[in-house]
Amino acid sequence: MSFLDQTFALTATALRSMSGRRGAALVTVIGVTTVVGVLISLLALSNGARALGGSEASPDEAVVLGSGAASSQQSVLTRDEALAVRNAPGIKRAPDGTLYLSATTMVSVDAIRSNGKRGSVALVGFTPAIRLFAPGVKLIAGRMYRPGVHELIVSDPLRKMYRGLELGDHITLRGTEWTVVGIAAGNGTVNDSILRADADTVMSAFGRNTYQQVIVELTSPAAFDTFKSWALSNPALPVQVKTEAADFDDTFGQLHRLLDFVAYFIGGVMASGAICGALNSLYASVDARRRELATLRAIGFGGGPIIASVLIEGMLLALPGAFLGAAAAWLLFNGHVLSTEGLIFTLTVTPGLLVVSVSWALAMGLIGASLPALRAARVPVAVALRAT
Amino acid sequence: MKYLPLIWAGIWRKRSRAILMLLQIASAFVLFGVLQGLDTGVSQTIAKQHGDRLYVSSSVAMGDPLPIGLLARIQSVPGIEYVTPRADFDGSYQKLDQFVPVVAGDVDSFFKVYEELKTSPAAIRALRNDRSGAIVGILTMRKYGWRIGDHIVLTSGLPTSNGSHDWGFDIVGTYDTPDQPTSATALITNFTYLNESRLTGRDHADMFVTKIDSAADADRIGLAIDNAFANSSNETHTQSEAELAAAQLQQLGDLDFIVHGIIGAVFFAVLFATGALMMQSLRERVPELAVLKTVGFTDRRVMALILAESVTFCLVAAGIGLALSTLLLPLARQQIGFSRVPDIVFAEGAACAVVLAFVSGWIPASRGSRLQVVDALAGR
């Protein structure tokens, strides 16, 4: 018999006698399921953080921040600086001559969560040209805010998470009454975490005279270098220029890298525990089949196929856990909305995570089967057959 | 006690299996120690906050600017001992990611309000006389090798009145926080310096911080302050430091939920593994147990023996796991501000281990106690 035939025959025998070791097999399945379930749930959280920056930042958008600011939250741009950016080369123009340039301002406002706790929400004001930018705001109810009037629109996830943000509701901020005039569809990005309004209306209501940042759409991604060097060569303009992708990475990258680390750390510790469990249950399986294995060796089966069959058995035991764990994470948490530091995350279980879960499960099965496989191949024929 | 050698021998009956099982349970307790330690530690940090310190911030949101003119009105509220305006910004030293938090306050009241920041009267005097002076936390001093007398420049997103983003400070003293050794990192400067040098937001503070005469009056005084500004364009929201910390924790999100979910899943898996292993071990030991009964062990004693074995085993494993977690948690010190697994977590861990042992050992133990000697010895 060839190596493959032998391996196949041995694996089939092992699987047929599995029902006699149901308990041990179940332990491996449950162990792998919980590891994969926890790992995938945590990675879904990290996916949510990554999605805050949009799945793909558009390559022709750039962000202008005040100098010295480590992230856009700390950035301050004066009106003069924001105005000066309008003269920069490479900014796209609409057919009517309007520049694809919007200055934004941000104030934090407190709101009451639906569970009664106080939480913080960002109210972001945009200057009117923001309507030119793709993908834009998709309203699912109501209409856009109008400049000069205290009107704002709220994202659907925010509306659900906080009280008093329904269409037509009034919010009093600094003695001014704002009206919710529209609800924007959620899309998993940072836009889900904000209230939107007109920039100058927000600034006058809150007594601010500075913007936070300016976003521009360039004529092409290649125009970025011209745009950036123009801004940096102007000594009167102390600003930083970043591509949208770089800005997202500076703002959210640390968070999602931290969450990734936490996920893999916890997953790693749990996996090492589950591997110990798998080792035990496969050792037991091999020990229970000592005489059988010795007999097979005696009638001519080689060590290689025996090792291969035990490894396959380990991986087959681990595989259901990959699907069960991923399915559990998906059922329990996919689309679940969490809020932290004023940001709303949507836990997202992506198909990519199924690949992660299968590869982790196979790895756990393989490592858990490795030592038992060696023991199986080394069963001393004479001793094992003589033993009672 | 005299059964200890017997229990010990039972545990190590199959050495490699016992070691693997020990490692599996220990891995669960590593996570228990780290996660539960994090969760409990954060709550304990909140409980330690000062109840006699009130933060007066804008009702719009924490950090939304309030006019400095509110100071006098707040000071006149009965029960308030000291009050300082406070404004914060993030500075960076040389590189954008080398943060130095800058806190500006009124030098005479700031260190009275924050009495846990230990500095010298000479440093306070020096800060009073040097407008751009700064008292810096010893951790930051050490990190960048600064000395008293140095002039340092931080860059910040906050523009100065001449349009630059560079902020210069003369270091006139240092402070330490003996109660919380990891938190002496800020640079404390004069509110007047920050206020007069910044381009925007002049004559506004991020908040006012007050020390009141008694923590018991916190609610009454907080209400009196908020009432004083009710229906004005600067409505305030006054919170004690403990409330504030709890609210910040709330901002961290559902930490409890995530921690307990993970610990639950981990123990669920370990429970199954331990239980299955105990059953397997029991099956192999039927003849031994029958011998014990033959020599006079009662059913109850056999049961106790098996449970004792399970409890000892789980406690040893929990001890190893928790010991490892005390080595791991300090790695996260920068993020969480404390570096020890709180003592209560060890007690909780031991309790968990005992519960785990009883639940997983119960079926094998009751089976073992019901063994009929004749059947067991006959291999039936």
XYZ file of C-alpha atoms in Angstrom, chain A residues 31-50 259-260 262-268 270-271 319-336 338 346-362 364, chain B residues 258 262 265:
71
model
C -11.761 24.070 23.685
C -11.166 25.159 20.091
C -14.671 26.640 19.828
C -14.184 28.945 22.802
C -10.725 30.076 21.652
C -11.987 30.866 18.172
C -15.181 32.440 19.508
C -13.323 34.845 21.791
C -10.613 35.609 19.225
C -13.122 36.356 16.465
C -15.306 38.501 18.751
C -12.303 40.615 19.758
C -11.073 40.874 16.179
C -14.594 41.965 15.187
C -14.184 44.805 17.680
C -10.852 45.724 16.145
C -12.471 45.556 12.682
C -15.028 48.038 13.933
C -12.210 50.385 14.941
C -10.535 49.983 11.559
C -7.356 46.093 19.998
C -5.572 43.728 17.611
C -5.429 42.499 22.941
C -7.274 40.055 20.677
C -4.154 38.088 19.755
C -2.784 38.171 23.315
C -5.968 36.778 24.834
C -6.420 34.411 21.898
C -2.810 33.236 22.301
C -6.406 30.707 25.494
C -4.998 28.761 22.559
C -12.007 22.036 12.490
C -15.617 21.992 13.774
C -14.473 24.389 16.520
C -13.385 26.906 13.877
C -16.839 27.035 12.355
C -18.743 26.784 15.643
C -16.631 29.534 17.245
C -16.890 31.857 14.249
C -20.625 31.201 13.994
C -21.111 31.924 17.699
C -19.168 35.207 17.405
C -21.210 36.147 14.347
C -24.551 35.306 15.940
C -23.794 36.999 19.245
C -21.881 40.085 18.190
C -22.048 40.886 14.469
C -23.608 44.338 14.133
C -23.475 44.852 17.917
C -20.380 49.564 21.407
C -19.958 48.353 15.050
C -18.571 44.868 15.645
C -18.108 43.305 12.224
C -17.394 39.653 11.553
C -15.951 39.617 8.030
C -15.290 36.612 5.789
C -11.578 37.298 6.344
C -12.044 36.366 9.983
C -13.276 32.908 8.957
C -9.859 32.373 7.374
C -8.251 33.433 10.669
C -10.451 31.063 12.647
C -9.795 28.077 10.372
C -6.053 28.659 10.375
C -5.931 29.050 14.169
C -8.008 25.904 14.628
C -5.838 23.888 12.237
C -4.089 24.194 17.389
C -16.205 42.178 27.737
C -14.100 36.296 28.068
C -15.880 31.443 27.945
